[in-house]
XYZ file of C-alpha atoms in Angstrom:
234
model
C -20.253 8.521 14.829
C -18.106 7.413 11.869
C -15.941 4.317 11.531
C -14.063 3.568 8.328
C -12.145 0.288 8.235
C -9.758 -0.976 5.546
C -11.227 1.136 2.743
C -9.912 0.551 -0.789
C -11.057 2.650 -3.768
C -9.930 2.831 -7.388
C -10.188 4.914 -10.542
C -10.037 2.209 -13.165
C -6.882 0.254 -12.321
C -5.360 3.131 -10.340
C -5.640 2.654 -6.600
C -6.773 5.890 -4.899
C -7.268 4.596 -1.341
C -5.432 1.714 0.257
C -6.724 0.174 3.503
C -7.736 3.534 4.967
C -9.150 3.390 8.486
C -10.331 6.292 10.640
C -12.899 7.230 13.280
C -14.854 10.323 14.222
C -16.442 10.269 17.655
C -19.774 11.798 18.565
C -19.494 15.611 18.492
C -15.833 15.535 17.422
C -14.146 17.469 14.615
C -11.496 15.436 12.776
C -9.301 16.721 9.937
C -7.765 14.888 6.987
C -4.730 16.581 5.470
C -2.249 15.582 2.799
C -0.704 16.619 -0.506
C -2.668 16.955 -3.731
C -3.608 13.557 -5.109
C -3.407 11.848 -1.726
C -6.993 10.591 -1.951
C -8.671 13.075 0.391
C -11.635 13.934 -1.835
C -12.010 10.291 -2.848
C -12.344 9.435 0.838
C -15.166 11.948 1.314
C -16.953 10.736 -1.803
C -16.591 7.088 -0.800
C -18.080 7.741 2.642
C -20.943 9.679 1.038
C -21.666 6.859 -1.413
C -20.627 8.973 -4.399
C -17.574 6.890 -5.307
C -17.543 3.065 -5.226
C -15.059 1.197 -3.083
C -13.871 -2.346 -3.646
C -13.360 -3.388 -0.055
C -13.630 -2.116 3.480
C -16.427 -1.116 5.827
C -18.147 2.195 6.592
C -20.398 2.640 9.614
C -22.273 5.741 10.754
C -23.741 5.861 14.244
C -23.054 2.154 14.564
C -24.998 1.282 11.391
C -23.152 -0.384 8.531
C -23.682 1.733 5.386
C -21.123 -0.079 3.228
C -22.383 -0.060 -0.348
C -25.416 2.099 0.448
C -26.151 4.501 -2.461
C -25.669 8.230 -1.933
C -29.370 9.083 -1.791
C -29.731 6.639 1.109
C -26.557 7.640 2.965
C -28.136 10.999 3.792
C -30.950 9.177 5.593
C -28.341 8.055 8.126
C -27.583 11.652 9.110
C -24.712 12.356 6.694
C -24.474 15.666 4.797
C -21.732 16.720 2.375
C -20.296 20.136 1.547
C -18.579 19.368 -1.765
C -15.410 20.875 -3.150
C -16.313 23.849 -5.319
C -19.511 24.611 -3.329
C -21.906 23.688 -6.174
C -24.698 26.059 -5.256
C -27.610 26.554 -7.649
C -26.591 29.861 -9.169
C -29.951 31.094 -10.507
C -31.881 30.192 -7.372
C -32.122 32.449 -4.341
C -30.185 31.912 -1.135
C -33.442 30.925 0.544
C -34.330 28.342 -2.108
C -30.823 26.847 -1.971
C -31.190 26.451 1.787
C -34.640 24.910 1.452
C -33.214 22.223 -0.834
C -31.046 21.101 2.060
C -34.218 20.248 3.995
C -35.640 18.124 1.175
C -35.720 14.895 3.183
C -39.074 14.229 4.857
C -37.497 13.989 8.307
C -35.748 17.345 7.800
C -38.849 19.275 6.796
C -40.478 19.316 10.231
C -37.718 21.410 11.793
C -37.233 23.628 8.740
C -37.872 26.980 10.453
C -35.700 26.234 13.481
C -32.809 25.036 11.328
C -33.087 28.084 9.094
C -32.805 30.336 12.138
C -29.739 28.412 13.332
C -28.096 28.727 9.905
C -28.714 32.490 9.938
C -27.264 32.692 13.462
C -24.088 30.984 12.253
C -23.981 32.894 8.940
C -25.581 36.357 9.391
C -24.491 37.289 5.851
C -26.961 34.772 4.451
C -29.860 36.398 6.280
C -28.909 39.702 4.662
C -28.879 38.101 1.195
C -31.782 35.703 1.543
C -33.547 36.808 -1.684
C -30.346 37.251 -3.709
C -29.466 34.755 -6.486
C -26.733 32.433 -5.204
C -24.605 33.042 -8.287
C -24.192 36.712 -7.357
C -22.627 35.919 -3.978
C -18.896 36.107 -3.378
C -16.943 32.871 -3.205
C -16.865 33.011 0.571
C -20.587 33.656 0.784
C -21.255 30.746 -1.563
C -19.192 28.524 0.732
C -21.278 29.701 3.677
C -24.383 28.880 1.671
C -23.106 25.393 0.828
C -22.442 24.714 4.510
C -25.799 26.180 5.504
C -27.580 24.035 2.911
C -25.951 20.914 4.383
C -26.942 21.947 7.920
C -30.570 22.303 6.821
C -30.649 18.511 6.507
C -30.109 18.235 10.264
C -27.018 16.040 9.961
C -25.268 14.222 12.767
C -22.151 13.926 10.567
C -20.954 16.730 8.287
C -18.359 15.980 5.569
C -16.484 19.033 4.273
C -14.239 18.900 1.224
C -11.729 21.797 0.994
C -13.940 24.595 2.390
C -11.146 27.207 2.148
C -10.373 26.540 -1.519
C -10.263 29.776 -3.496
C -11.299 32.004 -0.593
C -9.701 35.250 0.534
C -8.070 34.946 3.981
C -10.635 37.170 5.709
C -13.521 35.056 4.413
C -11.674 31.858 5.285
C -11.487 33.178 8.845
C -15.262 33.666 8.875
C -15.943 30.209 7.467
C -13.702 28.462 9.996
C -15.128 30.469 12.872
C -18.562 29.267 11.783
C -17.342 25.671 11.579
C -16.242 25.964 15.180
C -19.793 27.013 16.051
C -21.183 24.043 14.116
C -19.001 21.676 16.116
C -20.105 23.370 19.338
C -23.707 22.468 18.437
C -22.778 18.779 18.674
C -22.459 17.958 14.971
C -19.605 15.563 14.194
C -17.339 16.925 11.450
C -14.875 15.278 9.079
C -12.873 18.069 7.455
C -10.689 17.613 4.377
C -8.583 20.754 4.099
C -5.580 22.117 2.217
C -4.888 24.863 4.780
C -2.974 22.780 7.299
C -2.744 25.370 10.056
C -6.462 26.101 10.037
C -7.308 22.396 9.944
C -5.046 21.630 12.882
C -6.443 24.579 14.845
C -10.041 23.452 14.344
C -9.779 19.675 14.655
C -9.306 17.653 17.811
C -7.535 14.896 15.897
C -5.974 14.742 12.438
C -5.168 12.043 9.886
C -2.410 12.478 7.316
C -3.039 10.854 3.936
C -0.173 10.212 1.526
C -0.481 8.181 -1.690
C -3.866 6.891 -0.591
C -2.681 5.570 2.768
C -2.868 6.830 6.336
C 0.695 8.018 6.930
C 0.100 9.522 10.357
C -2.611 10.211 12.890
C -3.049 11.650 16.354
C -3.986 14.749 18.308
C -3.751 17.787 16.034
C -1.285 19.526 18.324
C 1.093 16.558 18.029
C 0.948 16.468 14.234
C 1.649 20.164 13.801
C 5.414 19.725 14.016
C 5.703 16.103 12.944
C 8.240 14.944 10.383
C 5.523 13.085 8.444
C 3.554 16.289 7.872
C 6.679 18.225 6.869
C 7.709 15.584 4.345
C 4.309 14.695 2.903
C 2.576 18.061 2.794
C 5.299 20.702 2.911
C 7.864 18.741 0.903
C 10.579 19.370 3.490
């Protein structure tokens, strides 16, 4: 579903990603972990077409999308849940969700997708007329994920979904992400909570200083020396 090969990205003269390569198979959930500043969010933004990259190749579903602008990347079945949620605070939950189905191809299945979002996030059904800005942080994260699902993606990119959430709400969000994966959506998860990421993902990549420092089945990385040194500082 996703193939990234030799990706380089910069902020000015500072190199943020260096020859990063990874894959996400059809229906698979893959995590990217690493310390702050490792390049995790830059990776998500580069795949989504939101941050330019100088070299490398990105393919989604076998189609080369290298250099495709962000508003065209979504037409290839990619949806992003950004860090910080970025919901439209003065708009209702319903209107925020409808924006996710803005693309012409997503509008036809609007009602069915809305029902599926409410099945995954029952809290949103209860608050459908409520302004998004009055939701709790966890509920806003649910809304951001639901909005992305309204686009009918085949690949979902999530950037730090647990950031700033209380543990009980983090549990709810990750339980829902498991349900999303069970529906056949491929997921690339960037996450600071290592244990939750490793529990959810089939495979995991470790980023350190913009490079892939380790990769493999999540169960194998849980006790690896690379993870202890790079993320835990041990």
